[in-house]
Short mmCIF file of C-alpha atoms and ligand atoms in Angstrom, two decimals:
data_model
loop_
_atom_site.label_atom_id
_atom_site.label_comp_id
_atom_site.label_asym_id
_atom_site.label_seq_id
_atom_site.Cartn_x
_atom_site.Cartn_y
_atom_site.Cartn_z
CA UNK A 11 -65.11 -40.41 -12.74
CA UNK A 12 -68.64 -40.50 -13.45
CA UNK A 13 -70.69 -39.08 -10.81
CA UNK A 14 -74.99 -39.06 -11.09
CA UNK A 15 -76.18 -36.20 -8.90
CA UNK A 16 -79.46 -35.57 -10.81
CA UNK A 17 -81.87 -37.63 -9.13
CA UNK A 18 -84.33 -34.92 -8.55
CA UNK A 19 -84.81 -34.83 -12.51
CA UNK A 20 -85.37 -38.70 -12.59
CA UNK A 21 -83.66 -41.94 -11.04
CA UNK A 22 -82.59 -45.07 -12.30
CA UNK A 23 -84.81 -47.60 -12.67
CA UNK A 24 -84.51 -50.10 -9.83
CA UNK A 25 -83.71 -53.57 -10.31
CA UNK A 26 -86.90 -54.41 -8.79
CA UNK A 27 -89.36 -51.77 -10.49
CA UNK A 28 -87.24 -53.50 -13.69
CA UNK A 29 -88.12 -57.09 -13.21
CA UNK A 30 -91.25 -56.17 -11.88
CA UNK A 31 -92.13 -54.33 -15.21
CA UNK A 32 -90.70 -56.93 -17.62
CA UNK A 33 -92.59 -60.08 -15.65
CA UNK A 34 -95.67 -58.02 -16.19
CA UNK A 35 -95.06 -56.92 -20.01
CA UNK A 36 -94.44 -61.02 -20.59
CA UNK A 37 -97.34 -62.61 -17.90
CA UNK A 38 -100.15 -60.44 -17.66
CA UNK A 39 -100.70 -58.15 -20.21
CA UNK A 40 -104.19 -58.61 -20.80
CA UNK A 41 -106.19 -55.94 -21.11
CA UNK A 42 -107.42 -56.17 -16.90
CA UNK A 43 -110.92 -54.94 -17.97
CA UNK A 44 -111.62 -58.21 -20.18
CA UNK A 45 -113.72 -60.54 -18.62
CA UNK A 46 -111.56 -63.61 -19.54
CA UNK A 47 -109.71 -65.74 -17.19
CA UNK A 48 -106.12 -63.76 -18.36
CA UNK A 49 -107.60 -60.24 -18.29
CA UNK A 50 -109.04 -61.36 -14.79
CA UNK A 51 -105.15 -62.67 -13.72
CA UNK A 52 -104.20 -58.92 -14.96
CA UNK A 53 -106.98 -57.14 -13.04
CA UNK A 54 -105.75 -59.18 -9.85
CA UNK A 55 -102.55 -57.78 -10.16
CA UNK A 56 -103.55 -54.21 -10.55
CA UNK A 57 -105.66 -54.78 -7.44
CA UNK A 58 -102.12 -55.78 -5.71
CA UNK A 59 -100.45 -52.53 -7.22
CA UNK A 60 -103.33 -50.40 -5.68
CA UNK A 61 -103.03 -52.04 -2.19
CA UNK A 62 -99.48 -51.66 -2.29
CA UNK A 63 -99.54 -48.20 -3.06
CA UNK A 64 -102.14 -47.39 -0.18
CA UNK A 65 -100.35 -49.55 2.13
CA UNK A 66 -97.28 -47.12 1.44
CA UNK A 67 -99.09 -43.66 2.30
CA UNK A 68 -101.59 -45.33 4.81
CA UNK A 69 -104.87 -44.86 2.90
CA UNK A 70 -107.96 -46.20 4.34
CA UNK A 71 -108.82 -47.82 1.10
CA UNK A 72 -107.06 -49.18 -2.18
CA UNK A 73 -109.67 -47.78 -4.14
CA UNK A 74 -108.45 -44.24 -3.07
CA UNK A 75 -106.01 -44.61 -5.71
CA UNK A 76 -105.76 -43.40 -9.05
CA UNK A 77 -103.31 -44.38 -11.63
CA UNK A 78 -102.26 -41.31 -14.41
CA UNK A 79 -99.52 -40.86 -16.20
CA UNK A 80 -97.40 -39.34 -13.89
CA UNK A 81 -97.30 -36.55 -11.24
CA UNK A 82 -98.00 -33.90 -13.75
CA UNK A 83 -101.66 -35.53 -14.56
CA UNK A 84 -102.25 -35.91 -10.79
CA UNK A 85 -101.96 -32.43 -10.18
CA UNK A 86 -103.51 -31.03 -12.67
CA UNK A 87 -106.41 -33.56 -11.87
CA UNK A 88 -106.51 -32.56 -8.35
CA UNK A 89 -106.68 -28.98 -9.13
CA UNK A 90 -109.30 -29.07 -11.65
CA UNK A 91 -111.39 -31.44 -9.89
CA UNK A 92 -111.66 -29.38 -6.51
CA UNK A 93 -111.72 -26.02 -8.50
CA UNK A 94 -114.75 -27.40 -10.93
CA UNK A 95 -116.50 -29.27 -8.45
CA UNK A 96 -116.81 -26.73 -5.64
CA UNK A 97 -117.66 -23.57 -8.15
CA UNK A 98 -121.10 -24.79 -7.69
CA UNK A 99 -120.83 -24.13 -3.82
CA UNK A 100 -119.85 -20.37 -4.58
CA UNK A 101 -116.31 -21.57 -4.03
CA UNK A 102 -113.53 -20.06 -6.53
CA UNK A 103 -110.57 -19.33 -4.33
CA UNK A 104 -107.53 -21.32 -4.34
CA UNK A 105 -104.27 -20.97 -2.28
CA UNK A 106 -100.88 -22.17 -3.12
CA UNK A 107 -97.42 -21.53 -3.57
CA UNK A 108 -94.92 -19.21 -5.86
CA UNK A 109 -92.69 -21.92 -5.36
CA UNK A 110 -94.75 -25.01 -6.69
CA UNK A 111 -93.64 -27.20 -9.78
CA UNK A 112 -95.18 -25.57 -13.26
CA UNK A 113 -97.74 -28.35 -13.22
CA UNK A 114 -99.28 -26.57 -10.36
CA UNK A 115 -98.55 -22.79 -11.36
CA UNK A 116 -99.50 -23.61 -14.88
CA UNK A 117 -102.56 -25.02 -13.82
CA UNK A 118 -103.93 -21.92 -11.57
CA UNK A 119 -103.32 -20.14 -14.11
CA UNK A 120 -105.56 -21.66 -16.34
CA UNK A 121 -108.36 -21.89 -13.78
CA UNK A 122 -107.41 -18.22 -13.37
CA UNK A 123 -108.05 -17.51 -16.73
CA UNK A 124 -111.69 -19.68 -15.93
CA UNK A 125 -112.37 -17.28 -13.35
CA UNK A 126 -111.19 -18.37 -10.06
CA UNK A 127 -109.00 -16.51 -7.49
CA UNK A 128 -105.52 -17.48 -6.65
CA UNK A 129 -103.85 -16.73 -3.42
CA UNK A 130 -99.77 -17.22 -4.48
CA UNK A 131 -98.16 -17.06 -1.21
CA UNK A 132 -94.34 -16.95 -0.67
CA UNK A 133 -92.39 -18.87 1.66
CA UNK A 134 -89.77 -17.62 3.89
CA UNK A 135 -86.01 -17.12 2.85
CA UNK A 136 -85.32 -20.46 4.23
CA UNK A 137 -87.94 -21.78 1.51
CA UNK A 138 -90.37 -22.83 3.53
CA UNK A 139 -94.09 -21.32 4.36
CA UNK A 140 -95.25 -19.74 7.57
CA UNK A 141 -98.46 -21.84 8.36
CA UNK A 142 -100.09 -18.65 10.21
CA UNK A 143 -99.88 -17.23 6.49
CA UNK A 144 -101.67 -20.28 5.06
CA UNK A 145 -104.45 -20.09 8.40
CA UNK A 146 -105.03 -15.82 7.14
CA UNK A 147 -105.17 -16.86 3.31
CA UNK A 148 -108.07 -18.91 3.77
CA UNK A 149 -111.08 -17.77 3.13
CA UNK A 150 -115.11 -18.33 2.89
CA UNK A 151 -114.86 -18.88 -0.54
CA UNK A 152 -111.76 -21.16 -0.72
CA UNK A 153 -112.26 -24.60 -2.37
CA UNK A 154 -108.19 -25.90 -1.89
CA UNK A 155 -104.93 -25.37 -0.52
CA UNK A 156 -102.51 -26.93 -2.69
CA UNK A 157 -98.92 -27.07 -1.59
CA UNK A 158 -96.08 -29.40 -2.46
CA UNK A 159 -94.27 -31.96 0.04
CA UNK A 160 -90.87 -31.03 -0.64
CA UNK A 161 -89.25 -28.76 -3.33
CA UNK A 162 -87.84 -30.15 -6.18
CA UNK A 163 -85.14 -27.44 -6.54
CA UNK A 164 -84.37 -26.26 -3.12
CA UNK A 165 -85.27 -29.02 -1.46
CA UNK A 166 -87.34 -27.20 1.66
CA UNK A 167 -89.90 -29.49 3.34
CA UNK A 168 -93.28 -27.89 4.21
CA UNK A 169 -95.24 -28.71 7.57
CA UNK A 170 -97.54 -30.55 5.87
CA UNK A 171 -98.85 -32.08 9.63
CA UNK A 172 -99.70 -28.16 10.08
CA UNK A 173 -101.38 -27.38 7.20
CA UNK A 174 -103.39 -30.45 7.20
CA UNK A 175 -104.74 -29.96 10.43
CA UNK A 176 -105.52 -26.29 9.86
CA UNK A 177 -107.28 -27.04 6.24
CA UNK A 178 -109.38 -29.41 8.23
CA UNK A 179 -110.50 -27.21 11.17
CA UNK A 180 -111.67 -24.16 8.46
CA UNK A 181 -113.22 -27.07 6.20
CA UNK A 182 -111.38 -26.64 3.17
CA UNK A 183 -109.43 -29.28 0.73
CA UNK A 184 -106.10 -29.79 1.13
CA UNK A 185 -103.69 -31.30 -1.59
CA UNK A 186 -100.25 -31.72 -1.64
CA UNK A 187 -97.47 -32.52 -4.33
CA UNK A 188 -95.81 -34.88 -2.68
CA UNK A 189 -93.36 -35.85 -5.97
CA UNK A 190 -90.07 -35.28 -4.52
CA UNK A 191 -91.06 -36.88 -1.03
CA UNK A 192 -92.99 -40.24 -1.60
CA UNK A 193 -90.41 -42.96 -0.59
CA UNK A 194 -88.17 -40.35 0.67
CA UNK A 195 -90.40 -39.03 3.55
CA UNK A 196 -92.55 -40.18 6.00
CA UNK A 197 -96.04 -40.09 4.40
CA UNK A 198 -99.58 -40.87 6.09
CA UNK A 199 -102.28 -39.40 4.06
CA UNK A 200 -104.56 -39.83 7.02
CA UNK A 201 -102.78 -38.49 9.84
CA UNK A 202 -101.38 -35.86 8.02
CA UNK A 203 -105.21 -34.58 6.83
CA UNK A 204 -104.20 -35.27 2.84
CA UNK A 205 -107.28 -34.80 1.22
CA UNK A 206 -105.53 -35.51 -2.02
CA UNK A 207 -101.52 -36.34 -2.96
CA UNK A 208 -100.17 -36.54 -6.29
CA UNK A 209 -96.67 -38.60 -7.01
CA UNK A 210 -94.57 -39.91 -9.67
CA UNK A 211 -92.54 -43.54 -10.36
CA UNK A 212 -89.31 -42.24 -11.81
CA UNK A 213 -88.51 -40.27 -8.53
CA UNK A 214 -88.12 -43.57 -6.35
CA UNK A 215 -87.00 -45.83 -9.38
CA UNK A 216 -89.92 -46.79 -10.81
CA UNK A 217 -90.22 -46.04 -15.25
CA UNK A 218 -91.39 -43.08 -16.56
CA UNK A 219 -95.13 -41.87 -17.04
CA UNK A 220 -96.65 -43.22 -14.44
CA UNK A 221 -98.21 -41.56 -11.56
CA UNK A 222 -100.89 -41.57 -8.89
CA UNK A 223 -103.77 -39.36 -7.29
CA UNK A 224 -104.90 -40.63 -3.78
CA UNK A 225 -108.22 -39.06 -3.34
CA UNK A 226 -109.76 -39.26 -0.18
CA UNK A 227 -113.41 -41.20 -0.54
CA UNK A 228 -115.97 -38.86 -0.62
CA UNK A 229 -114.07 -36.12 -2.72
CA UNK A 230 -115.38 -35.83 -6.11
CA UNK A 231 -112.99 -35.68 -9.25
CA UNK A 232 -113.65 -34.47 -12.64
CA UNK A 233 -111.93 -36.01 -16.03
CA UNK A 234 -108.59 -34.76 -17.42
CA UNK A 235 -108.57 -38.08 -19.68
CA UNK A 236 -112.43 -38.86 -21.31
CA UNK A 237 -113.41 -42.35 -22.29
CA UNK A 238 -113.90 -45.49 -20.87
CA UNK A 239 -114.69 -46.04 -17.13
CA UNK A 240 -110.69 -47.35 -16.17
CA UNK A 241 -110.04 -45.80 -12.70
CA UNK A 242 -113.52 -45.75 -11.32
CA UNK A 243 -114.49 -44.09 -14.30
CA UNK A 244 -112.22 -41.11 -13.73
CA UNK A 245 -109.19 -41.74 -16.01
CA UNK A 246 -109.93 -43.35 -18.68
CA UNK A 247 -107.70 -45.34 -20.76
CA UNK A 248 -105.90 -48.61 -21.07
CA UNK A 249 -104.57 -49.79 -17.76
CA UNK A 250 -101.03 -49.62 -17.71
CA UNK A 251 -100.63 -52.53 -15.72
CA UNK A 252 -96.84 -53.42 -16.34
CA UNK A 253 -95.72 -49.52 -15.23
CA UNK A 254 -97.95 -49.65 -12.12
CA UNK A 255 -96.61 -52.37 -10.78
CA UNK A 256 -93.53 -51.33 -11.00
CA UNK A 257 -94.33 -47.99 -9.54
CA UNK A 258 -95.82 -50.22 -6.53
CA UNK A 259 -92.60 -52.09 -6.31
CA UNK A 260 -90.86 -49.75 -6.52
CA UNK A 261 -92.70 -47.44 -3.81
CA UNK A 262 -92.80 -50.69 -1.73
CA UNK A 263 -89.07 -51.14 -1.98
CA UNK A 264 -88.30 -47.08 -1.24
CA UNK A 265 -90.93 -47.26 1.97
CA UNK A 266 -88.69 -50.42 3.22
CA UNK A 267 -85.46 -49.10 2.75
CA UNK A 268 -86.68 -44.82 3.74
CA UNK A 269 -85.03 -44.73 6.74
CA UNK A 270 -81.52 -46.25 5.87
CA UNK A 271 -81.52 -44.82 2.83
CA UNK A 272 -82.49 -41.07 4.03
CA UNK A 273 -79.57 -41.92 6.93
CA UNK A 274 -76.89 -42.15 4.11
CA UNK A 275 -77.77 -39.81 1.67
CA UNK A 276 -78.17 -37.02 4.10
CA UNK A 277 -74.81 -37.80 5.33
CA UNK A 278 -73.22 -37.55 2.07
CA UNK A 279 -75.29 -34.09 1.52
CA UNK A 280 -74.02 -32.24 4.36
CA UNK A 281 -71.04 -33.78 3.65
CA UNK A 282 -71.13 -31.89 0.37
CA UNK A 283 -72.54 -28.64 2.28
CA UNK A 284 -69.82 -28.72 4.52
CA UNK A 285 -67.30 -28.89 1.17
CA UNK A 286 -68.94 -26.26 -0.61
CA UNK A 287 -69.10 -23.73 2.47
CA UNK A 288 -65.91 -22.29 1.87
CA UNK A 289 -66.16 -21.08 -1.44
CA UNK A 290 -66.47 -16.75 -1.08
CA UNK A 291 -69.63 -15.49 -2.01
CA UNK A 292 -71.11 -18.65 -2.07
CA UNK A 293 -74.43 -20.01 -0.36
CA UNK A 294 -76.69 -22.51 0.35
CA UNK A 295 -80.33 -22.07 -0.43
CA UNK A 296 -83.46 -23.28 1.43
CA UNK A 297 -83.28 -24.54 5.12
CA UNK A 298 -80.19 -26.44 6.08
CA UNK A 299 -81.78 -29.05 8.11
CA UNK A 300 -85.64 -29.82 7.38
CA UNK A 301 -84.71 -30.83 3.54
CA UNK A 302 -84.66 -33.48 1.12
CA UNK A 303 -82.00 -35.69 2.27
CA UNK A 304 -80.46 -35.68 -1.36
CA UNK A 305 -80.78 -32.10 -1.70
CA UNK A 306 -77.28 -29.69 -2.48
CA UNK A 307 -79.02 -26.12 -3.86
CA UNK A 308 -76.26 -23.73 -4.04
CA UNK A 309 -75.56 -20.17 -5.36
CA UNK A 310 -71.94 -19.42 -6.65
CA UNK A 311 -72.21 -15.53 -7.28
CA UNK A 312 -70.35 -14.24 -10.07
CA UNK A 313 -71.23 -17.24 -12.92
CA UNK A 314 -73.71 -18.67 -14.47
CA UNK A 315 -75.34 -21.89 -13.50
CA UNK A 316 -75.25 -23.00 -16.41
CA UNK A 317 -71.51 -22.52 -17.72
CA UNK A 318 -70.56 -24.32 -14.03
CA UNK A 319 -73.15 -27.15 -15.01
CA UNK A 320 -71.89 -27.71 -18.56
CA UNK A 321 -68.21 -27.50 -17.38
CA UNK A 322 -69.18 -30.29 -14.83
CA UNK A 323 -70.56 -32.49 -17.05
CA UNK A 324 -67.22 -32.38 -18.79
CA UNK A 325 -65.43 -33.40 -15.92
CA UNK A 326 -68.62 -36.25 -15.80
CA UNK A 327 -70.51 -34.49 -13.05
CA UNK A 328 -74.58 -34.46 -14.15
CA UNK A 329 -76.41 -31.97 -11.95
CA UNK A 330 -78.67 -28.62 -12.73
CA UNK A 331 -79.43 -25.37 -12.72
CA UNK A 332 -82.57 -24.81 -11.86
CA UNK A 333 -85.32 -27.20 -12.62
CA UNK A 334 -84.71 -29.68 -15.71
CA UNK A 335 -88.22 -28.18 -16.75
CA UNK A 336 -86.97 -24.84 -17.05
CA UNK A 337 -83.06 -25.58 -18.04
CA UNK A 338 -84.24 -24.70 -21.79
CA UNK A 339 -84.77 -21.40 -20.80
CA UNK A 340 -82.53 -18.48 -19.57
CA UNK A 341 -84.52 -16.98 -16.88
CA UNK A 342 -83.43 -17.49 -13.35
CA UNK A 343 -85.39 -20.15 -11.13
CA UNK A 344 -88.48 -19.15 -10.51
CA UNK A 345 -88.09 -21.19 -6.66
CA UNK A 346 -85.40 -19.06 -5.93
CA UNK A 347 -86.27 -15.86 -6.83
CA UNK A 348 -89.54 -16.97 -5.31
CA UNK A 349 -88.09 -17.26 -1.79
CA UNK A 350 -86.13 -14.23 -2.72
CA UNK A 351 -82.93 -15.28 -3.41
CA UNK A 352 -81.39 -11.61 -5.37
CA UNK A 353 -81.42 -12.57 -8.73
CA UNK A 354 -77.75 -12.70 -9.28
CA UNK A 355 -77.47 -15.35 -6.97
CA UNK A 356 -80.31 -16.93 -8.77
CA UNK A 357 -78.41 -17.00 -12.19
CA UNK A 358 -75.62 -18.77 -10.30
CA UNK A 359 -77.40 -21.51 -8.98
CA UNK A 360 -76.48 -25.35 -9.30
CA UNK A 361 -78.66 -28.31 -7.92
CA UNK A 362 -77.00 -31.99 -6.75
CA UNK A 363 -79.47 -34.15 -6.20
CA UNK A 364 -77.76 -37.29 -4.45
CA UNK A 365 -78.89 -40.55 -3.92
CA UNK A 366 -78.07 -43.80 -1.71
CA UNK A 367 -76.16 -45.30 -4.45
CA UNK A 368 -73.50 -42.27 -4.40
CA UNK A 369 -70.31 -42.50 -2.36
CA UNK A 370 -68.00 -39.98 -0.46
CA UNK A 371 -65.33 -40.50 -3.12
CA UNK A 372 -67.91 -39.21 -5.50
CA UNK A 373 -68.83 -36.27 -3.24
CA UNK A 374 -65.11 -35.33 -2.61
CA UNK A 375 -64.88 -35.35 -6.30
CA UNK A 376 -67.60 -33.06 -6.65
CA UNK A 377 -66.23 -30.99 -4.11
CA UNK A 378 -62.95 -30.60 -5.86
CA UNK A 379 -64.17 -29.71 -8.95
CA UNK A 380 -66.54 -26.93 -8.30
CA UNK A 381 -63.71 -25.38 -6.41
CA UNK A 382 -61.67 -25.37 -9.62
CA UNK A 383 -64.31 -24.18 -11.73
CA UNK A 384 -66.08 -21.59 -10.09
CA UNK A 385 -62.15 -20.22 -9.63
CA UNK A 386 -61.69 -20.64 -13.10
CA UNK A 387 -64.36 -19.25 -14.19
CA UNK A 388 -64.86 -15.81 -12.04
CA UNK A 389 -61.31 -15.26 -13.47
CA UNK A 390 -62.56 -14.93 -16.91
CA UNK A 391 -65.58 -13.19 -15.57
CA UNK A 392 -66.17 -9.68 -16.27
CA UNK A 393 -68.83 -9.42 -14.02
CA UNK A 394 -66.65 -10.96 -10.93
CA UNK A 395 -64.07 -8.52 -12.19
CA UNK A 396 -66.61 -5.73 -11.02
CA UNK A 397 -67.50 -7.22 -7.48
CA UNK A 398 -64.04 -7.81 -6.85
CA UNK A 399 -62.90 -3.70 -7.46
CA UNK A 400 -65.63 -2.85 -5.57
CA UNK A 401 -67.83 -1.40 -8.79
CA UNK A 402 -71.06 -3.91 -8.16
CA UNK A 403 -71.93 -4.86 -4.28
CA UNK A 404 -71.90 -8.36 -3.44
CA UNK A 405 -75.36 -10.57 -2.88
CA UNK A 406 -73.76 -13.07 -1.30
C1 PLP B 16 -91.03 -34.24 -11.36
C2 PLP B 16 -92.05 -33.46 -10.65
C3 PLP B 16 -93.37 -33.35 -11.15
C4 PLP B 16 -93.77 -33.93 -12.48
O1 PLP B 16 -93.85 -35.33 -12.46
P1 PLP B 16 -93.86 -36.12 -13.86
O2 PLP B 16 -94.13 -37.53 -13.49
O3 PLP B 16 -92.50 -35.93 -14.45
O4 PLP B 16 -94.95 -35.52 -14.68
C5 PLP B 16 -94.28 -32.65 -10.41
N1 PLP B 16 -93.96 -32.08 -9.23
C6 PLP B 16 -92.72 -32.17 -8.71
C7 PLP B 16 -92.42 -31.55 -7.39
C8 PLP B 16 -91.73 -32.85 -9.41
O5 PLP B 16 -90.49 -32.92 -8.91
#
């Protein structure tokens, strides 16, 4: 059996985002900023893409959205825009969290490096952040609060309603990464006080590289991409018509379908929870009930994450350890020890990230095969040989 559990890492591409993409690559690939009756058929089209995409998140206005190359270039364009726009207003303090995706982290740190402040707060154990702590962080001086939607490891949703409304009483921008949630959560950019939201196509089944930043009118952004004047002047580059009207297909389809879909999938992932939960020393990280509905984060003490994940994938499980960003390296999730998870628990981490499309033969399969494998393989570990005389204390 061949079972997909890695959506968090990407999704298929839709049969709509698919069609969508190949009618565009053979009927309007003009260039939309010619002036000719086919690049003016093209720019009509984008138009529709941006109204779709608005429609989906409730923004006042279509021109509130930005097309990049995918949710890494929207947040790092959100960042650097509030960060180099309000320095001028004495403003060089940014909060976030320890937990965000490296786009963020990676980011701070360079405006770090440029000077600024950064407030890093951590979440609770259950992964997700006490607002009162994000109310005390905020300061005079603080240009933006930036924190994510939902975690792409972990899967913890953040009370982004909360945290809207309390960046908006003290005055102070408030984005979100909202990656892992668009078409899988409820999003309205204007009753939830989203100043700014950055999201990507190939988590709802829309192509790869391609993105958006809503920004709110009035907020100023700065240039990640110099050139020509594409995006209201603020990204420049060749419209990539074809992928974002796919991306608005495919964000159209997700909105449609959100509430059936989320239905099923979380069904199947507590149905997976409830498999997993009698396993010894074994644990489920980030809060049990407000998460992604596809979301299975779970710590197997005793092995690596990554033997288990390799071993699945022989059996034709895909899944991960950790983020896909970080499975290249050896160091334990920076989420979980973030939330601080012990970091032998960390080590022995695996992520299934389910979809609509899977099936509770497919989870039962799952189900029986980590059983078998993390058996088999705390027998041949020496470290599990420790815990079990009593010569290490358990984590878990
Ligand atoms: C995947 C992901 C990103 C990066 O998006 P890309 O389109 O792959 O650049 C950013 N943030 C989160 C939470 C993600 O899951």
């Amino acid at each position: 059996m061949r079972v997909y559990a890695d959506n968090a890492a990407t999704t298929y591409i839709s049969e709509t985002a698919m069609n969508t993409l190949v009618d565009c690559l053979k009927n309007y690939n003009s260039n939309p900023n010619s002036l000719h009756t086919e690049g003016q058929i093209t720019a009509e089209k984008l138009a529709e893409s941006r109204e779709k995409v608005a429609k989906a998140i409730n923004a006042a206005n279509p021109n509130e959205i930005y097309f990049t190359s995918g949710g890494s270039e929207a947040d790092n364009q959100a960042l650097l825009s509030a960060a180099r726009v309000l320095k001028d207003k004495g403003k060089k303090h940014l909060v976030s969290l320890n937990i965000e995706h490296h786009a963020i982290l990676h980011t701070l740190k360079k405006l770090e490096k440029e000077g600024f402040e950064v407030t890093l707060l951590a979440p609770e154990s259950n992964g997700i952040v006490d607002v009162n702590k994000v109310r005390d962080a905020i300061r005079e001086d603080t240009a933006l609060v930036s924190i994510m939607f939902a975690n792409n490891e972990m899967g913890a949703i953040q009370p982004i309603p909360e945290i809207g409304a309390i960046c908006k009483e003290k005055g102070v921008l408030f984005h979100t990464d909202a990656v892992q949630a668009a078409a899988h959560l409820p999003i309205d950019v204007q009753a939830m006080n989203i100043d700014m939201l950055s999201m990507s196509a190939h988590k709802f089944h829309g192509p790869k590289g391609v993105g958006v930043l809503y920004a709110r009118n009035g907020i100023r952004l700065v240039n990640v991409i110099e050139g020509g004047a594409q995006e209201r002047g603020k990204r420049a580059g060749t419209c990539n018509v074809p992928g974002n009207a796919a991306l608005a297909a495919a964000l159209e389809e997700g909105v449609a379908n959100m509430e059936a879909n989320a239905k099923k999938t979380a069904a199947l992932r507590d149905r997976l929870i409830q498999g997993l939960s009698d396993i010894p020393h074994s644990k489920l990280n980030g809060d049990p009930v407000k998460r992604l509905p596809g979301n299975v984060n779970y710590s197997f003490e005793g092995v690596e994450g990554e033997s288990l994940l390799l071993a699945l994938d022989e059996e034709g499980i895909r899944c991960s350890s950790g983020s896909a960003c970080t499975s290249e390296s050896l160091d334990p999730s920076h989420v979980l020890m973030g939330m601080g998870v012990p970091v032998e628990a960390a080590h022995g981490s695996l992520r299934f990230s389910l979809n609509e499309e899977n099936t509770e033969e497919e989870v039962d399969y799952i189900i029986e095969k980590v059983h078998e494998i993390v058996a088999l393989y705390r027998k041949m570990s020496p470290f599990w040989e420790e815990l079990e005389k009593g010569e290490r204390e358990h984590v878990i």
